[in-house]
Amino acid sequence: MGHIARNFFQNTLKRIKNLEIQGAEGVAIHSARALAYFVRHQKKDLSRKEFWHRVKNAERKLFNARPTEPATYNVLKFMLSGLSRKPAEDVVERVVERERIVLEHFEETTAKISEFGARKISNGMVVYTHCHSSAVMAILKKAKALKKKFRVNVTETRPHLQGRISARELNRHKIPVKYFIDSAGRQALKEADMMLIGADAVTSTGQAINKIGSEMFAEIAHLYDIPLYVCTDSWKYDPESVFGYELNVEKGKSTIFWRGKPKNVALNRHLFEKIDPDLISGIISELGIYPPGVFAEEMKRNYDWLFERRKK
Ligand code: RUB
């Protein structure tokens, strides 16, 4: 593999690991591009065994960069499945074709999600969000493009402060935004008419997994009768969640939480948490707006088919 290709692949890995590339969809899209690039730049004279050894290794590295992202898992699986018996040049052609399909998929679904979501926003509303989700941002920008007048309350999202990414992005798009530290989350919600968050995963029981704080704020929203919509591409559906997603929820390095912490002080390092379906009014995906149980049923029914159909 050439120097530039290796750099692009390694750079993408590094940028995913250090959160320069963040958000489930962003990680999935960049993983697809990095894998296609890697496959395209393999030496032509490799044996099939060596070729697949390298490709599988690249796939594993990408997946392990953020091992709790089902969208990335689904995308990587989609890009390589059914190809292991094919000669390398066919594999390259198919993977490049599938990369295009993946990119188009996310472009089309983002457009649909933003259209469905923007319908929920009306003039004078205050929308609350936590962290930074490209799906939520797309909805808010679409509502702005439709000339709706609303404000967004956003919480900072310690320890990585993705709330600031959201606040800056909204500000750039001239959407009024108010920033709250996490411990002022109840105040942010009390002023709000609706809560919109993204998801890293939706499980087969209709639970959503998202950034730490999401469940706490969902519970507060529930207390005040504020509807919560989880905004997500259907490729974040995680059919294996029932077999242990809980055990695998991402944890951060201790220094992100407290540099210089006394050794004997224990530390909770959770970065994500689940949101129970009974706290969620609806899941906004490219399929429409469904209650979580219905969304999970739809996905269960369509999951294999969804991937088979796109593989053709
Ligand atoms: C981002 C986060 C987002 C989801 C959905 O966390 O929790 O809400 O990933 O994002 P991190 P999107 O910054 O740790 O990746 O809608 O962009 O897929």
Tab-separated table of C-alpha atoms and ligand atoms in Angstrom:
chain	number	residue	atom	x	y	z
A	1	MET	CA	0.000	0.000	0.000
A	2	GLY	CA	1.323	3.441	-0.910
A	3	HIS	CA	2.396	6.072	1.574
A	4	ILE	CA	-0.551	8.422	0.925
A	5	ALA	CA	-3.124	5.647	1.251
A	6	ARG	CA	-1.620	4.463	4.505
A	7	ASN	CA	-1.664	8.033	5.772
A	8	PHE	CA	-5.301	8.528	4.842
A	9	PHE	CA	-6.316	5.282	6.523
A	10	GLN	CA	-4.195	5.908	9.648
A	11	ASN	CA	-5.295	9.543	9.814
A	12	THR	CA	-8.940	8.576	9.701
A	13	LEU	CA	-8.373	6.022	12.465
A	14	LYS	CA	-6.597	8.617	14.565
A	15	ARG	CA	-9.272	11.259	13.952
A	16	ILE	CA	-12.029	8.806	14.954
A	17	LYS	CA	-10.167	7.810	18.102
A	18	ASN	CA	-9.492	11.374	19.217
A	19	LEU	CA	-13.096	12.463	18.427
A	20	GLU	CA	-12.090	14.897	15.686
A	21	ILE	CA	-14.552	12.775	13.736
A	22	GLN	CA	-17.520	12.268	16.043
A	23	GLY	CA	-21.211	11.391	15.983
A	24	ALA	CA	-22.366	7.939	14.946
A	25	GLU	CA	-23.067	8.910	11.349
A	26	GLY	CA	-19.792	10.806	10.926
A	27	VAL	CA	-17.822	7.814	12.221
A	28	ALA	CA	-19.723	5.419	9.908
A	29	ILE	CA	-19.222	7.583	6.803
A	30	HIS	CA	-15.517	8.134	7.413
A	31	SER	CA	-15.017	4.433	8.162
A	32	ALA	CA	-16.621	3.569	4.813
A	33	ARG	CA	-14.342	5.996	2.995
A	34	ALA	CA	-11.244	4.752	4.807
A	35	LEU	CA	-12.065	1.094	4.109
A	36	ALA	CA	-12.708	1.750	0.403
A	37	TYR	CA	-9.464	3.699	0.174
A	38	PHE	CA	-7.571	0.911	1.910
A	39	VAL	CA	-9.004	-1.768	-0.382
A	40	ARG	CA	-8.299	0.308	-3.510
A	41	HIS	CA	-4.669	0.784	-2.570
A	42	GLN	CA	-3.663	-2.823	-1.966
A	43	LYS	CA	-0.827	-4.171	-4.128
A	44	LYS	CA	-2.138	-5.990	-7.205
A	45	ASP	CA	0.046	-9.093	-6.734
A	46	LEU	CA	-1.173	-10.138	-3.267
A	47	SER	CA	-2.510	-13.658	-2.806
A	48	ARG	CA	-6.222	-13.807	-2.011
A	49	LYS	CA	-5.362	-14.961	1.512
A	50	GLU	CA	-2.969	-12.079	2.134
A	51	PHE	CA	-5.373	-9.592	0.564
A	52	TRP	CA	-8.227	-10.678	2.863
A	53	HIS	CA	-5.967	-10.839	5.877
A	54	ARG	CA	-5.105	-7.163	5.356
A	55	VAL	CA	-8.651	-6.066	4.544
A	56	LYS	CA	-10.124	-7.851	7.571
A	57	ASN	CA	-7.439	-6.325	9.744
A	58	ALA	CA	-8.336	-2.850	8.436
A	59	GLU	CA	-12.025	-3.522	9.061
A	60	ARG	CA	-11.269	-4.617	12.644
A	61	LYS	CA	-9.148	-1.524	13.315
A	62	LEU	CA	-11.907	0.763	12.054
A	63	PHE	CA	-14.530	-0.992	14.084
A	64	ASN	CA	-12.392	-1.014	17.236
A	65	ALA	CA	-11.751	2.722	16.975
A	66	ARG	CA	-15.312	3.182	18.364
A	67	PRO	CA	-16.496	-0.356	19.136
A	68	THR	CA	-19.955	0.677	20.312
A	69	GLU	CA	-21.169	2.164	17.029
A	70	PRO	CA	-23.630	-0.164	15.275
A	71	ALA	CA	-23.889	2.194	12.273
A	72	THR	CA	-20.173	1.663	11.644
A	73	TYR	CA	-20.540	-2.072	12.221
A	74	ASN	CA	-23.487	-2.231	9.813
A	75	VAL	CA	-21.697	-0.164	7.178
A	76	LEU	CA	-18.488	-2.235	7.327
A	77	LYS	CA	-20.487	-5.460	7.235
A	78	PHE	CA	-22.449	-4.206	4.250
A	79	MET	CA	-19.288	-3.218	2.368
A	80	LEU	CA	-17.538	-6.583	2.676
A	81	SER	CA	-20.225	-9.185	3.001
A	82	GLY	CA	-20.448	-11.964	0.423
A	83	LEU	CA	-17.161	-10.979	-1.244
A	84	SER	CA	-14.603	-13.291	0.373
A	85	ARG	CA	-14.591	-15.791	-2.501
A	86	LYS	CA	-14.179	-13.179	-5.206
A	87	PRO	CA	-10.867	-12.190	-6.848
A	88	ALA	CA	-9.282	-8.988	-5.509
A	89	GLU	CA	-10.111	-6.829	-8.538
A	90	ASP	CA	-13.829	-7.718	-8.221
A	91	VAL	CA	-13.691	-6.956	-4.511
A	92	VAL	CA	-12.179	-3.534	-5.183
A	93	GLU	CA	-14.897	-2.737	-7.717
A	94	ARG	CA	-17.717	-3.876	-5.409
A	95	VAL	CA	-16.344	-2.113	-2.331
A	96	VAL	CA	-15.982	1.163	-4.222
A	97	GLU	CA	-19.529	0.767	-5.539
A	98	ARG	CA	-20.795	0.061	-2.006
A	99	GLU	CA	-18.929	3.080	-0.647
A	100	ARG	CA	-20.955	5.191	-3.085
A	101	ILE	CA	-24.169	3.480	-1.951
A	102	VAL	CA	-23.326	4.162	1.709
A	103	LEU	CA	-22.629	7.851	1.054
A	104	GLU	CA	-25.826	8.207	-0.969
A	105	HIS	CA	-27.771	6.355	1.707
A	106	PHE	CA	-26.761	8.814	4.425
A	107	GLU	CA	-27.368	11.794	2.174
A	108	GLU	CA	-30.871	10.613	1.262
A	109	THR	CA	-31.826	9.582	4.796
A	110	THR	CA	-30.554	12.842	6.306
A	111	ALA	CA	-32.800	14.722	3.872
A	112	LYS	CA	-35.795	12.574	4.869
A	113	ILE	CA	-35.074	12.767	8.614
A	114	SER	CA	-34.759	16.539	8.440
A	115	GLU	CA	-38.050	16.807	6.572
A	116	PHE	CA	-39.955	14.595	9.051
A	117	GLY	CA	-38.328	16.274	12.041
A	118	ALA	CA	-38.845	19.854	10.845
A	119	ARG	CA	-42.600	19.199	10.763
A	120	LYS	CA	-42.482	18.873	14.559
A	121	ILE	CA	-41.049	22.367	14.992
A	122	SER	CA	-43.412	25.318	15.035
A	123	ASN	CA	-43.015	29.069	15.445
A	124	GLY	CA	-42.119	30.239	18.937
A	125	MET	CA	-40.859	26.860	20.120
A	126	VAL	CA	-37.849	26.229	22.302
A	127	VAL	CA	-36.126	22.982	21.348
A	128	TYR	CA	-33.771	21.318	23.821
A	129	THR	CA	-30.861	19.148	22.710
A	130	HIS	CA	-27.877	17.459	24.362
A	131	CYS	CA	-24.484	16.667	22.790
A	132	HIS	CA	-23.988	16.975	19.018
A	133	SER	CA	-26.010	14.914	16.585
A	134	SER	CA	-25.826	15.510	12.836
A	135	ALA	CA	-29.427	14.244	12.540
A	136	VAL	CA	-30.684	16.821	15.047
A	137	MET	CA	-28.622	19.569	13.403
A	138	ALA	CA	-30.085	18.674	9.997
A	139	ILE	CA	-33.638	18.926	11.394
A	140	LEU	CA	-32.992	22.315	12.991
A	141	LYS	CA	-31.378	23.684	9.827
A	142	LYS	CA	-34.285	22.423	7.737
A	143	ALA	CA	-36.784	24.135	10.088
A	144	LYS	CA	-34.761	27.341	9.766
A	145	ALA	CA	-34.777	27.005	5.955
A	146	LEU	CA	-38.572	26.707	6.169
A	147	LYS	CA	-38.483	30.104	7.907
A	148	LYS	CA	-39.671	28.785	11.254
A	149	LYS	CA	-38.749	30.919	14.247
A	150	PHE	CA	-37.520	28.952	17.255
A	151	ARG	CA	-34.697	28.825	19.774
A	152	VAL	CA	-32.468	25.950	20.842
A	153	ASN	CA	-31.300	25.235	24.399
A	154	VAL	CA	-28.226	23.038	24.481
A	155	THR	CA	-26.325	21.449	27.371
A	156	GLU	CA	-22.538	21.390	27.335
A	157	THR	CA	-22.070	17.578	27.506
A	158	ARG	CA	-19.111	16.939	29.728
A	159	PRO	CA	-16.481	15.551	29.484
A	160	HIS	CA	-15.952	16.246	25.764
A	161	LEU	CA	-18.188	19.343	25.500
A	162	GLN	CA	-19.923	18.418	22.240
A	163	GLY	CA	-22.687	20.863	23.265
A	164	ARG	CA	-20.306	23.582	22.118
A	165	ILE	CA	-20.042	21.994	18.661
A	166	SER	CA	-23.851	22.188	18.460
A	167	ALA	CA	-23.997	25.758	19.773
A	168	ARG	CA	-21.331	26.943	17.333
A	169	GLU	CA	-22.951	25.171	14.382
A	170	LEU	CA	-26.404	26.595	15.161
A	171	ASN	CA	-24.922	30.049	15.649
A	172	ARG	CA	-23.170	29.801	12.274
A	173	HIS	CA	-26.568	29.065	10.750
A	174	LYS	CA	-28.132	32.019	12.547
A	175	ILE	CA	-30.367	29.848	14.706
A	176	PRO	CA	-30.812	31.448	18.164
A	177	VAL	CA	-29.144	29.238	20.752
A	178	LYS	CA	-28.671	29.311	24.526
A	179	TYR	CA	-25.917	27.294	26.196
A	180	PHE	CA	-26.317	25.622	29.609
A	181	ILE	CA	-23.808	23.757	31.747
A	182	ASP	CA	-24.952	20.177	32.337
A	183	SER	CA	-25.999	20.846	35.900
A	184	ALA	CA	-28.421	23.511	34.588
A	185	GLY	CA	-30.081	20.874	32.408
A	186	ARG	CA	-33.355	21.042	34.318
A	187	GLN	CA	-33.522	24.789	33.660
A	188	ALA	CA	-32.773	24.217	29.978
A	189	LEU	CA	-35.630	21.718	29.814
A	190	LYS	CA	-38.104	23.750	31.845
A	191	GLU	CA	-37.968	26.415	29.118
A	192	ALA	CA	-38.355	23.855	26.325
A	193	ASP	CA	-41.356	22.551	24.339
A	194	MET	CA	-39.603	19.555	22.820
A	195	MET	CA	-36.428	17.522	23.291
A	196	LEU	CA	-34.497	16.212	20.256
A	197	ILE	CA	-31.458	13.975	20.592
A	198	GLY	CA	-29.516	11.674	18.288
A	199	ALA	CA	-28.677	8.033	18.908
A	200	ASP	CA	-25.677	5.792	18.584
A	201	ALA	CA	-27.889	2.742	18.608
A	202	VAL	CA	-31.472	1.638	18.781
A	203	THR	CA	-31.829	-1.808	20.279
A	204	SER	CA	-34.253	-4.552	19.364
A	205	THR	CA	-36.311	-3.675	22.440
A	206	GLY	CA	-36.708	-0.049	21.307
A	207	GLN	CA	-34.170	1.426	23.725
A	208	ALA	CA	-31.959	4.188	22.369
A	209	ILE	CA	-28.291	4.535	23.346
A	210	ASN	CA	-26.862	8.035	23.374
A	211	LYS	CA	-24.395	10.295	25.165
A	212	ILE	CA	-24.246	10.209	28.961
A	213	GLY	CA	-26.871	12.539	30.415
A	214	SER	CA	-29.434	11.631	27.754
A	215	GLU	CA	-31.410	9.355	30.054
A	216	MET	CA	-31.301	11.800	32.957
A	217	PHE	CA	-32.568	14.618	30.723
A	218	ALA	CA	-35.162	12.302	29.156
A	219	GLU	CA	-36.482	11.584	32.646
A	220	ILE	CA	-36.682	15.305	33.430
A	221	ALA	CA	-38.451	15.922	30.102
A	222	HIS	CA	-40.919	13.176	31.004
A	223	LEU	CA	-41.564	14.827	34.358
A	224	TYR	CA	-42.515	18.080	32.597
A	225	ASP	CA	-44.495	16.352	29.798
A	226	ILE	CA	-42.012	17.496	27.182
A	227	PRO	CA	-42.042	15.109	24.210
A	228	LEU	CA	-38.722	13.450	23.371
A	229	TYR	CA	-37.907	12.463	19.799
A	230	VAL	CA	-34.823	10.391	19.055
A	231	CYS	CA	-33.488	11.279	15.603
A	232	THR	CA	-31.617	8.482	13.891
A	233	ASP	CA	-30.766	6.747	10.664
A	234	SER	CA	-32.148	3.187	10.560
A	235	TRP	CA	-28.608	1.795	10.138
A	236	LYS	CA	-28.070	2.432	13.823
A	237	TYR	CA	-30.388	-0.433	14.571
A	238	ASP	CA	-28.450	-2.985	16.591
A	239	PRO	CA	-29.973	-6.461	16.340
A	240	GLU	CA	-27.407	-7.979	18.688
A	241	SER	CA	-28.078	-5.532	21.481
A	242	VAL	CA	-30.103	-8.023	23.481
A	243	PHE	CA	-26.983	-10.186	23.754
A	244	GLY	CA	-24.831	-7.699	25.554
A	245	TYR	CA	-24.715	-4.154	24.270
A	246	GLU	CA	-25.160	-3.096	27.877
A	247	LEU	CA	-21.845	-4.677	28.789
A	248	ASN	CA	-20.081	-2.899	26.020
A	249	VAL	CA	-21.122	0.732	26.476
A	250	GLU	CA	-18.133	2.980	25.823
A	251	LYS	CA	-16.088	4.300	28.729
A	252	GLY	CA	-13.600	7.192	28.638
A	253	LYS	CA	-9.997	7.457	29.887
A	254	SER	CA	-9.931	8.651	33.490
A	255	THR	CA	-7.835	11.750	32.686
A	256	ILE	CA	-10.669	13.195	30.560
A	257	PHE	CA	-12.830	13.301	33.673
A	258	TRP	CA	-10.302	14.454	36.226
A	259	ARG	CA	-6.616	15.016	35.531
A	260	GLY	CA	-4.735	14.672	38.808
A	261	LYS	CA	-7.470	12.702	40.573
A	262	PRO	CA	-6.231	11.190	43.879
A	263	LYS	CA	-5.490	7.539	43.232
A	264	ASN	CA	-7.992	6.135	45.697
A	265	VAL	CA	-10.989	8.160	44.497
A	266	ALA	CA	-13.130	5.812	42.413
A	267	LEU	CA	-14.403	7.113	39.083
A	268	ASN	CA	-17.509	6.511	36.996
A	269	ARG	CA	-16.218	6.522	33.386
A	270	HIS	CA	-19.447	5.968	31.457
A	271	LEU	CA	-19.812	8.038	28.294
A	272	PHE	CA	-23.109	6.637	26.995
A	273	GLU	CA	-26.378	5.462	28.451
A	274	LYS	CA	-29.615	3.868	27.348
A	275	ILE	CA	-32.957	5.623	27.194
A	276	ASP	CA	-35.937	3.407	27.893
A	277	PRO	CA	-38.665	3.290	25.248
A	278	ASP	CA	-41.338	4.582	27.621
A	279	LEU	CA	-39.473	7.914	27.814
A	280	ILE	CA	-39.444	8.285	24.028
A	281	SER	CA	-42.436	9.790	22.195
A	282	GLY	CA	-41.118	8.819	18.787
A	283	ILE	CA	-38.132	7.785	16.721
A	284	ILE	CA	-37.608	10.031	13.720
A	285	SER	CA	-35.827	8.071	11.001
A	286	GLU	CA	-35.946	7.980	7.218
A	287	LEU	CA	-38.794	5.459	7.623
A	288	GLY	CA	-40.995	8.100	9.269
A	289	ILE	CA	-41.877	8.841	12.901
A	290	TYR	CA	-42.658	5.706	14.902
A	291	PRO	CA	-43.017	4.864	18.581
A	292	PRO	CA	-39.844	2.961	19.604
A	293	GLY	CA	-41.524	-0.461	19.778
A	294	VAL	CA	-42.947	-0.087	16.270
A	295	PHE	CA	-39.596	1.150	14.931
A	296	ALA	CA	-37.811	-1.877	16.425
A	297	GLU	CA	-40.450	-4.236	14.954
A	298	GLU	CA	-40.087	-2.603	11.517
A	299	MET	CA	-36.324	-2.986	11.715
A	300	LYS	CA	-36.504	-6.601	12.860
A	301	ARG	CA	-38.711	-7.390	9.920
A	302	ASN	CA	-36.639	-5.495	7.376
A	303	TYR	CA	-33.089	-5.785	8.666
A	304	ASP	CA	-31.733	-8.643	6.519
A	305	TRP	CA	-33.717	-7.545	3.566
A	306	LEU	CA	-32.454	-3.981	3.902
A	307	PHE	CA	-28.860	-5.154	3.620
A	308	GLU	CA	-29.430	-7.850	0.987
A	309	ARG	CA	-31.273	-5.434	-1.256
A	310	ARG	CA	-28.497	-2.838	-1.063
A	311	LYS	CA	-25.797	-5.413	-1.740
A	312	LYS	CA	-27.114	-6.185	-5.236
B	1	RUB	C1	-22.151	11.885	19.744
B	1	RUB	C2	-23.515	11.462	20.142
B	1	RUB	C3	-24.596	11.686	19.141
B	1	RUB	C4	-24.856	10.374	18.386
B	1	RUB	C5	-25.689	10.628	17.135
B	1	RUB	O1	-21.175	11.365	20.626
B	1	RUB	O2	-23.763	10.888	21.186
B	1	RUB	O3	-25.776	12.084	19.751
B	1	RUB	O4	-23.635	9.793	17.996
B	1	RUB	O5	-24.992	11.447	16.246
B	1	RUB	P1	-19.611	11.426	20.229
B	1	RUB	P2	-25.383	11.513	14.684
B	1	RUB	O6	-19.279	12.876	20.037
B	1	RUB	O7	-18.919	10.819	21.405
B	1	RUB	O8	-19.412	10.640	18.965
B	1	RUB	O9	-26.803	11.977	14.617
B	1	RUB	O10	-24.408	12.534	14.117
B	1	RUB	O11	-25.187	10.173	14.098
